[in-house]
Coordinates of C-alpha atoms in Angstrom, one line a residue:
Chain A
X1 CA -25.1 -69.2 -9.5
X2 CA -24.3 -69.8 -13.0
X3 CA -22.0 -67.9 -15.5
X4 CA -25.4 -67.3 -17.7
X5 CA -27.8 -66.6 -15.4
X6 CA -25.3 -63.6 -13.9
X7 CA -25.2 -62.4 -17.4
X8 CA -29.0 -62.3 -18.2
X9 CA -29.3 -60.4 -15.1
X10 CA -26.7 -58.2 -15.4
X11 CA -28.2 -57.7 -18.6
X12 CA -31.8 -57.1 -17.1
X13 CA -30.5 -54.8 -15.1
X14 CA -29.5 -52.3 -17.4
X15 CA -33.2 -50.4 -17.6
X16 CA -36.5 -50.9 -16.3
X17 CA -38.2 -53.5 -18.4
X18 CA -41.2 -51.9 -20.1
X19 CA -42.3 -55.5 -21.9
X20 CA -45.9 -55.5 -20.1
X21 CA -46.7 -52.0 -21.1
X22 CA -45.6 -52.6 -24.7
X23 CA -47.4 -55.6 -24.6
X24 CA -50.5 -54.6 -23.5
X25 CA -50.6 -51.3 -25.5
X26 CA -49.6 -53.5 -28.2
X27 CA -52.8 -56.6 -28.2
X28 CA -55.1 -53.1 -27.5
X29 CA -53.6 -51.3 -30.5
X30 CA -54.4 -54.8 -32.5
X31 CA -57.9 -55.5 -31.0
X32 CA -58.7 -51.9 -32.0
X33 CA -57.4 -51.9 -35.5
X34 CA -58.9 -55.6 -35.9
X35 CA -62.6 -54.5 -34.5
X36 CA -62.2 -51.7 -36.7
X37 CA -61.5 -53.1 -40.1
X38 CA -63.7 -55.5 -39.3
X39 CA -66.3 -53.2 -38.7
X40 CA -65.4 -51.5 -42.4
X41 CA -65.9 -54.4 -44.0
X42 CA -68.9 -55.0 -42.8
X43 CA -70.0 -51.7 -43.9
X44 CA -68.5 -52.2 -46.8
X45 CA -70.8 -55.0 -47.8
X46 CA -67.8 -57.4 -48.6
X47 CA -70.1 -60.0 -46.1
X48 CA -73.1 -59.6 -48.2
X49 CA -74.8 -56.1 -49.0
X50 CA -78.3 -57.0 -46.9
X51 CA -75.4 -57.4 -44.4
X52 CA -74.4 -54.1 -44.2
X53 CA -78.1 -52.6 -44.7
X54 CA -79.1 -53.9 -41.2
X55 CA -79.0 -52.2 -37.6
X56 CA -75.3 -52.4 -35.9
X57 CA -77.5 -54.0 -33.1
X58 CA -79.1 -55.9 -35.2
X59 CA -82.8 -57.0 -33.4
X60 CA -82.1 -60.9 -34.3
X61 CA -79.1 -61.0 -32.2
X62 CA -80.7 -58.8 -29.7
X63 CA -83.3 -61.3 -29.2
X64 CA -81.6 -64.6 -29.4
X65 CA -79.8 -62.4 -26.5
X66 CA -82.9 -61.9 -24.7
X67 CA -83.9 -65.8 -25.1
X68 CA -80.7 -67.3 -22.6
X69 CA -81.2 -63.6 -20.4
X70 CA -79.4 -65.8 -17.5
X71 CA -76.2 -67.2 -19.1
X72 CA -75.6 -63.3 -21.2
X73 CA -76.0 -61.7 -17.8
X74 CA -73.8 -64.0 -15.9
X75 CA -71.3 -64.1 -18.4
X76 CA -71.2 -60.4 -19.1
X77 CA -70.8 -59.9 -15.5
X78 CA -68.2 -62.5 -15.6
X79 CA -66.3 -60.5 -18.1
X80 CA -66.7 -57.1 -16.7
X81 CA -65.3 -58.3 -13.4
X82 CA -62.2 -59.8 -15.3
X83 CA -61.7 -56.6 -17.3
X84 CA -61.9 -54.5 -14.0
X85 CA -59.6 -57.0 -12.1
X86 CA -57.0 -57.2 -15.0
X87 CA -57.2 -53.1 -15.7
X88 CA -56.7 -52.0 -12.2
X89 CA -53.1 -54.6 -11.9
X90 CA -52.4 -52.9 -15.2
X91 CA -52.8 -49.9 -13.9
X92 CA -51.2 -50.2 -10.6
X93 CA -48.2 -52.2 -11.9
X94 CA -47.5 -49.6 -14.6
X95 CA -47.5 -47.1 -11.4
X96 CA -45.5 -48.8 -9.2
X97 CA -41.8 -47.7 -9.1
X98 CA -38.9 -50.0 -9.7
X99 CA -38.0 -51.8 -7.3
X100 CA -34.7 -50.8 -4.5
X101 CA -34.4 -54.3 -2.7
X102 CA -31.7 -54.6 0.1
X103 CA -29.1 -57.3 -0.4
X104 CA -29.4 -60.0 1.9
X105 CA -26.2 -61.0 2.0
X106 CA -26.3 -63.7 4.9
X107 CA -29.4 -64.8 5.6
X108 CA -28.7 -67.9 8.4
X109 CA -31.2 -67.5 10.9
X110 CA -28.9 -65.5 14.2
X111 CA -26.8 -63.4 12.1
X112 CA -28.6 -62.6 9.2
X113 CA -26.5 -59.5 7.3
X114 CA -28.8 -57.1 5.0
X115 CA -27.0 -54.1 3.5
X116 CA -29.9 -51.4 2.3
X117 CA -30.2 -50.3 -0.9
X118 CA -29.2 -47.2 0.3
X119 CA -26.2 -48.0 1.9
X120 CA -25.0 -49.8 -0.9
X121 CA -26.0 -47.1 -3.4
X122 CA -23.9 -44.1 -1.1
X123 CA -20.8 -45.8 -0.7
X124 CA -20.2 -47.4 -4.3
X125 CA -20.8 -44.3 -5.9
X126 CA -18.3 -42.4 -3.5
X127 CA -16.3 -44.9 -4.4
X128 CA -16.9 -44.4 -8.6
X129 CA -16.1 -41.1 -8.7
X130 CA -12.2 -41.7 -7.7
X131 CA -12.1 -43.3 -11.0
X132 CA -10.1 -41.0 -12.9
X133 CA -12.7 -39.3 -16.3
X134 CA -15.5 -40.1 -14.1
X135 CA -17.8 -36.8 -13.7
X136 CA -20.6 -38.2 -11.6
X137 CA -21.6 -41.6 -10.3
X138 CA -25.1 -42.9 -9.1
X139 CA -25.9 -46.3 -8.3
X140 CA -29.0 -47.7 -7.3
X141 CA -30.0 -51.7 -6.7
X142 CA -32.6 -53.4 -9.2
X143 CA -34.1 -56.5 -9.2
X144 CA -36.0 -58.5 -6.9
X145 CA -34.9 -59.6 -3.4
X146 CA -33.8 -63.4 -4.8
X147 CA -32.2 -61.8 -7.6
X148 CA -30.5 -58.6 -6.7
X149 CA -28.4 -56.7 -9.3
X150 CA -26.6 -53.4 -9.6
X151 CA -27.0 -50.6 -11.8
X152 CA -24.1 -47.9 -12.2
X153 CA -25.0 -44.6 -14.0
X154 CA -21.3 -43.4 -14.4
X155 CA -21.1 -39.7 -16.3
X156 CA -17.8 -39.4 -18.0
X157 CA -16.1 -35.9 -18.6
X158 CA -15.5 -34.9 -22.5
X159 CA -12.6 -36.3 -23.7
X160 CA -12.0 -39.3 -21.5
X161 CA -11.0 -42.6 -22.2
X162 CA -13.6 -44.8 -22.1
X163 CA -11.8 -47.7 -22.9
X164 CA -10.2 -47.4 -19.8
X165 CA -13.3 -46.9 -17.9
X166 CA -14.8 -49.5 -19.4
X167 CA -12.0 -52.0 -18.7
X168 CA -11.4 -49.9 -14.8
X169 CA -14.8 -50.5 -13.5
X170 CA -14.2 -54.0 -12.8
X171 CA -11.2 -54.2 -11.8
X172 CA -11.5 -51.1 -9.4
X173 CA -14.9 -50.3 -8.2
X174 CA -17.0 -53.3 -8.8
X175 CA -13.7 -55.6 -7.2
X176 CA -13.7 -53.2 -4.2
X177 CA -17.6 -53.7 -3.9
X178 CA -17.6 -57.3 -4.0
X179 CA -14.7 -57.7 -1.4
X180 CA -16.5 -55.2 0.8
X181 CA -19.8 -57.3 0.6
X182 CA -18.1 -60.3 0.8
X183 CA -19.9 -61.7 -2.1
X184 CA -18.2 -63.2 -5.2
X185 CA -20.8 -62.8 -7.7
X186 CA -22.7 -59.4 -8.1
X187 CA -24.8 -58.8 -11.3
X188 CA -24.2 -55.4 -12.5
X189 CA -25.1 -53.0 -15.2
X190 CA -23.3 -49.9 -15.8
X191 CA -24.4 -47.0 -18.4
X192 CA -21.8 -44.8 -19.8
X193 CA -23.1 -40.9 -20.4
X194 CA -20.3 -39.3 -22.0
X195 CA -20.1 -35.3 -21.2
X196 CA -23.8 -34.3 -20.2
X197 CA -22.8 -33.6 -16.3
X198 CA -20.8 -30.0 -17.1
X199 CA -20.9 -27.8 -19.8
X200 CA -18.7 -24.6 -20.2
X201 CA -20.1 -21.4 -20.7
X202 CA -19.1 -19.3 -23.5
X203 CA -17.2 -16.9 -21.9
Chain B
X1 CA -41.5 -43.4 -26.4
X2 CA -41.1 -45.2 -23.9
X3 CA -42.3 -42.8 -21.5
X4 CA -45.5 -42.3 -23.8
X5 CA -46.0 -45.9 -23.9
X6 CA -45.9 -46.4 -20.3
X7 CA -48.1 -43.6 -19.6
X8 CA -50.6 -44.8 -22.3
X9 CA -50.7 -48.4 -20.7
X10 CA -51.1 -47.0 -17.6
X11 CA -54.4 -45.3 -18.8
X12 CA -55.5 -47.9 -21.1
X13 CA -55.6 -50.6 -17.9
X14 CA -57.5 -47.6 -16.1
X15 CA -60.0 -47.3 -18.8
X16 CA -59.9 -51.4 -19.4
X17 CA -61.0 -51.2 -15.4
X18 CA -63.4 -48.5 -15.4
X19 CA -65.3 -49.7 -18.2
X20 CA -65.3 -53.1 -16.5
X21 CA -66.7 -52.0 -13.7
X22 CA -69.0 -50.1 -15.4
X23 CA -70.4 -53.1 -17.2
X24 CA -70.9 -54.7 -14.0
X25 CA -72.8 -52.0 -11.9
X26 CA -75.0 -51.5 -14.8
X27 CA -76.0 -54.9 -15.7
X28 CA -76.2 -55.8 -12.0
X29 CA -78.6 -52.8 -11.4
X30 CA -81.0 -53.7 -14.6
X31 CA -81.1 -57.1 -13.0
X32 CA -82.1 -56.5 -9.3
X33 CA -84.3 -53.8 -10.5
X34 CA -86.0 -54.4 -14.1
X35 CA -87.8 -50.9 -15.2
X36 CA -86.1 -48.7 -13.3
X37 CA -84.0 -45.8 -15.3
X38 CA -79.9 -46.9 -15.8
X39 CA -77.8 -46.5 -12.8
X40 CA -74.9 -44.8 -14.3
X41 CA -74.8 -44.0 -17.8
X42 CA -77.6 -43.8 -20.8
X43 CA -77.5 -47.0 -22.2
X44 CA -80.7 -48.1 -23.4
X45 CA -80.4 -44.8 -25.1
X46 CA -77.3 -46.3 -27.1
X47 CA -78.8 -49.8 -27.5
X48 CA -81.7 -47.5 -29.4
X49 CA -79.7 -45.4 -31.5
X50 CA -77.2 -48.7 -32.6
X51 CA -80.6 -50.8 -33.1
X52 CA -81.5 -48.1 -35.9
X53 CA -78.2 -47.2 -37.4
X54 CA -76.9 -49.5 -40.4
X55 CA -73.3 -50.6 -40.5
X56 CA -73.2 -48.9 -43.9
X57 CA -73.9 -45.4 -42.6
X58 CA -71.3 -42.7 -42.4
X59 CA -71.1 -42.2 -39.0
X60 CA -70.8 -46.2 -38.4
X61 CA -67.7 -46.4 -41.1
X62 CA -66.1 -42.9 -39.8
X63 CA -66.3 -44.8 -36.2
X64 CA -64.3 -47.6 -37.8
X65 CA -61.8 -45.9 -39.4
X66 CA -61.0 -43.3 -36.5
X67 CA -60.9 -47.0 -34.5
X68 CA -58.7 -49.1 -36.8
X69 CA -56.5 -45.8 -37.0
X70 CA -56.2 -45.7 -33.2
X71 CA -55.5 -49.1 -32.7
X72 CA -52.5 -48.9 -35.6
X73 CA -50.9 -45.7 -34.2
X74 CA -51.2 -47.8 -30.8
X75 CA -49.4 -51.2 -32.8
X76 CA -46.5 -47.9 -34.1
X77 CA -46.1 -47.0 -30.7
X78 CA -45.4 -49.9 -29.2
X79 CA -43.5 -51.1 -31.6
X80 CA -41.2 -48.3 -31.6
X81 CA -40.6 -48.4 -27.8
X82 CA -37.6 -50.0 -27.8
X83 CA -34.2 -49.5 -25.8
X84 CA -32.1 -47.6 -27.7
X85 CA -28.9 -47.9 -25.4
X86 CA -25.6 -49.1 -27.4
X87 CA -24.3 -52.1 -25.5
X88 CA -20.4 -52.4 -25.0
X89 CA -18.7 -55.7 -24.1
X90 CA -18.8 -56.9 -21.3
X91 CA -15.5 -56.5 -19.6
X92 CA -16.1 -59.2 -17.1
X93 CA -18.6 -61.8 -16.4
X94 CA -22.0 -60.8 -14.9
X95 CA -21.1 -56.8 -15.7
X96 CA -23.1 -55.5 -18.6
X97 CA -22.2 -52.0 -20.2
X98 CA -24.1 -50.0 -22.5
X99 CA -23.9 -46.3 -23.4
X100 CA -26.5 -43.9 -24.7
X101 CA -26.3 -43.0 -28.6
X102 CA -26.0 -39.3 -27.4
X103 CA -22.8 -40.4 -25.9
X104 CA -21.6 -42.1 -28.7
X105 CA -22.4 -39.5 -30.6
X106 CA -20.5 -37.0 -28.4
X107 CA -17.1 -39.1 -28.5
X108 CA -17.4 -39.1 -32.4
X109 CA -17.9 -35.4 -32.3
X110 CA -15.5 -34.5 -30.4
X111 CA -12.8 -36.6 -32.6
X112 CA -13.9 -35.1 -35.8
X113 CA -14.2 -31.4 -34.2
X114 CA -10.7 -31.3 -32.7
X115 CA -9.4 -32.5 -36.8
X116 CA -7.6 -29.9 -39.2
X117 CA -10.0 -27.6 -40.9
X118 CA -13.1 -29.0 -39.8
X119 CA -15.1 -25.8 -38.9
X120 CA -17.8 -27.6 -37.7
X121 CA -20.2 -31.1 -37.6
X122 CA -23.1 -32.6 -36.4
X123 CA -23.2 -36.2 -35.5
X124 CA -26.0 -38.2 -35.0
X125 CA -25.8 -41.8 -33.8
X126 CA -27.4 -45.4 -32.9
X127 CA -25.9 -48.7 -32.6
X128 CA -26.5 -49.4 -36.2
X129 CA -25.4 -46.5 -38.0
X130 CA -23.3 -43.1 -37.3
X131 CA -23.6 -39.9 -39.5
X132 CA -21.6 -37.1 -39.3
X133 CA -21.7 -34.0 -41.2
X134 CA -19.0 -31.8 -41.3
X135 CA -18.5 -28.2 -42.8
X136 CA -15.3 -27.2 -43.9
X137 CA -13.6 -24.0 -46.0
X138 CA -9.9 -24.9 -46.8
X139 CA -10.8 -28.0 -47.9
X140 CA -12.6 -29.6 -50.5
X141 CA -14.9 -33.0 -49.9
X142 CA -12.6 -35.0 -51.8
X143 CA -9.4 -34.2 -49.9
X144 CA -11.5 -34.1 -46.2
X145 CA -14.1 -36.7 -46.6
X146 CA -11.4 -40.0 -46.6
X147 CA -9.2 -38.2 -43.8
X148 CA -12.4 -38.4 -41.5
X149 CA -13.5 -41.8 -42.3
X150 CA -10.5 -43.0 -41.5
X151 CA -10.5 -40.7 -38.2
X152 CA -14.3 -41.7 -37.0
X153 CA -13.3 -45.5 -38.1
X154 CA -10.3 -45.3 -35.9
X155 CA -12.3 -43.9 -33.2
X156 CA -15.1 -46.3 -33.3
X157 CA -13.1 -49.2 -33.4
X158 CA -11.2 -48.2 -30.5
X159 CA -14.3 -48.7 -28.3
X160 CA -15.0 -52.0 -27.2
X161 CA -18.9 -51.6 -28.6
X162 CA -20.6 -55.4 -29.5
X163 CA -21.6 -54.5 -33.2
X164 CA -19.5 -52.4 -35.4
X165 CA -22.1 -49.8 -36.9
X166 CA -21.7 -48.2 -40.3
X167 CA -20.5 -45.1 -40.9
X168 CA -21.0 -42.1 -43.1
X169 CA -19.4 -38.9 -43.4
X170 CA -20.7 -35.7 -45.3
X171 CA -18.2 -33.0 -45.9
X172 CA -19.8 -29.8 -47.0
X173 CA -16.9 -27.4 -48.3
X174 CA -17.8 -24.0 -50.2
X175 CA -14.6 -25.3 -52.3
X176 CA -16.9 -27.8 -53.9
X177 CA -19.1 -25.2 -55.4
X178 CA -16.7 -22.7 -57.0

């Protein structure tokens, strides 16, 4: 395991990628606005004003349609079975919960080792809130089963240092982690919220 | 945004698949049986109505407006979808940090707040830029304003964040306006 390639997915880690979704919403956004200005111009009569006098559906297409009836109906089909197929993954995989994989930490065939995300989770963040200015902890595992990482949410009372914090984590929790996984590399991302967990009444 | 964006995807690949599948059943059904009435939904109504409308009619342009509008809200929304998270330096390798701009905002605010004669501020911040405003009544801008750049600065620096953002500090003093 590289220096980088702990990095970049230390770095992934940090929140839930939402690249597809933007992605898609984005070439949607663009084949709307581009279907639609196209359409305006058309209407406009920029392509030639008998152009824009004739039907939307205009009957010459319509019939050059009807003339190869086989191939438009095969390849419509064609495309409407791709545009169901590609929706529904959209649709389930924008569903679909992020990922908790368990670590497998030894994976030899007789004494495989797998700690569960769960397990993991419980007994780092017990183990985050002795940190001293630490309100809250909540860990959780991201990633993918080849490519586990770990991702601290640590809430920090007003006030405290978060240089500290920032430099303790390591050298505390994350050490302690490691040693009790046995593991020496463990990709993790930690999130600093600064005074949110408990607010004072006025009194 | 990001929440709205991921909702929105979510429905746009349902209505990407429904209208799909639509497309199939329909043509599949005018194939097997040619002169029977549309499965599903009216469409040789709609081939009849687009084979008589112009594309210079109102309703025709209004459709492409409303359509080009859509899609370039959609484009806006995407676009502004990003993570907003300030990212720290890493204190070791394969540990990333980041912190919220609320937080970031918080530390500021509480620095300025706990200063001489600051009666009260507002802080808003990202990982570009941090603005504070501050109200005070025994001082005026002038002698204020310098004291809490230099504070926020101090305070900023001290954190171990990857870019330095810029600052600005507003001091509103009734002083100012006598």
């Amino acid at each position: 395991m590289t220096r980088s390639d702990d990095e970049s997915r230390s770095a992934s880690a940090l929140a839930r990628s939402y690249r597809g979704e933007r992605v898609l919403t984005s070439v949607i956004g663009l084949v709307a606005l581009l279907v639609g200005v196209a359409a305006l111009v058309v209407g406009a009569g920029w392509l030639g004003t008998y152009r824009a006098a004739r039907p939307v559906l205009d009957p010459m297409a319509v019939d050059w349609l009807v003339r190869q009836a086989l191939t438009a109906r095969i390849a419509a089909i064609l495309l409407g079975l791709a545009m169901l197929v590609l929706g529904l993954m959209w649709f389930f995989r924008s569903l679909r919960p992020e990922a908790r994989p368990d670590l497998a930490l030894d994976s030899t065939i007789g004494k495989g080792l797998t700690v569960t995300a769960g397990a993991i989770s419980a007994a780092i963040a017990a183990d985050a809130e002795q940190v001293d200015g630490v309100s809250r902890a909540r860990v959780r595992a991201v990633g993918d089963r080849e490519h586990p990482a770990l991702r601290l949410s640590l809430w920090l009372r007003d006030g405290s240092d978060v240089k500290t914090i920032w430099r303790e984590i390591d050298s505390t929790v994350l050490r302690r982690a490691r040693e009790s996984l046995g593991v020496e590399h463990l990709p993790t991302a930690v999130r600093l919220e600064l005074g949110a967990a408990e607010r004072q009444r006025v009194r | 945004m990001r929440v709205v964006v991921r909702i929105l995807s979510c429905l746009l690949g349902l209505a990407l698949a429904v209208a799909g599948g639509l497309a199939v059943l329909e043509i599949a059904w005018a194939w097997a049986r040619p002169g029977d009435p549309a499965l599903l939904i009216d469409w040789p109504r709609w081939r009849d109505e687009l084979g008589s409308l112009p594309w210079n009619s109102t309703a025709m342009r209004v459709t492409a407006g409303v359509l080009a509008g859509v899609g370039l809200l959609l484009l806006l929304m995407a676009a502004t979808a990003r993570r907003k998270e300030v990212r720290l330096n890493d204190p070791a390798e394969g540990v990333s940090v980041t912190t919220s701009p609320r937080s970031l905002a918080r530390i500021v605010g509480f620095q300025v707040r706990s200063a001489d004669n600051v009666r009260a501020a507002s802080v808003t911040a990202s990982a570009r830029k941090i603005r504070v405003r501050a109200t005070t009544r025994l001082e005026t801008e002038a002698q204020l304003q310098p004291r809490l750049m230099e504070l926020v600065q101090e305070t900023v620096d001290a954190l171990p964040l990857v870019r330095r953002p810029k600052i600005s500090v507003v001091v509103d003093s009734p002083r100012d306006r006598r």
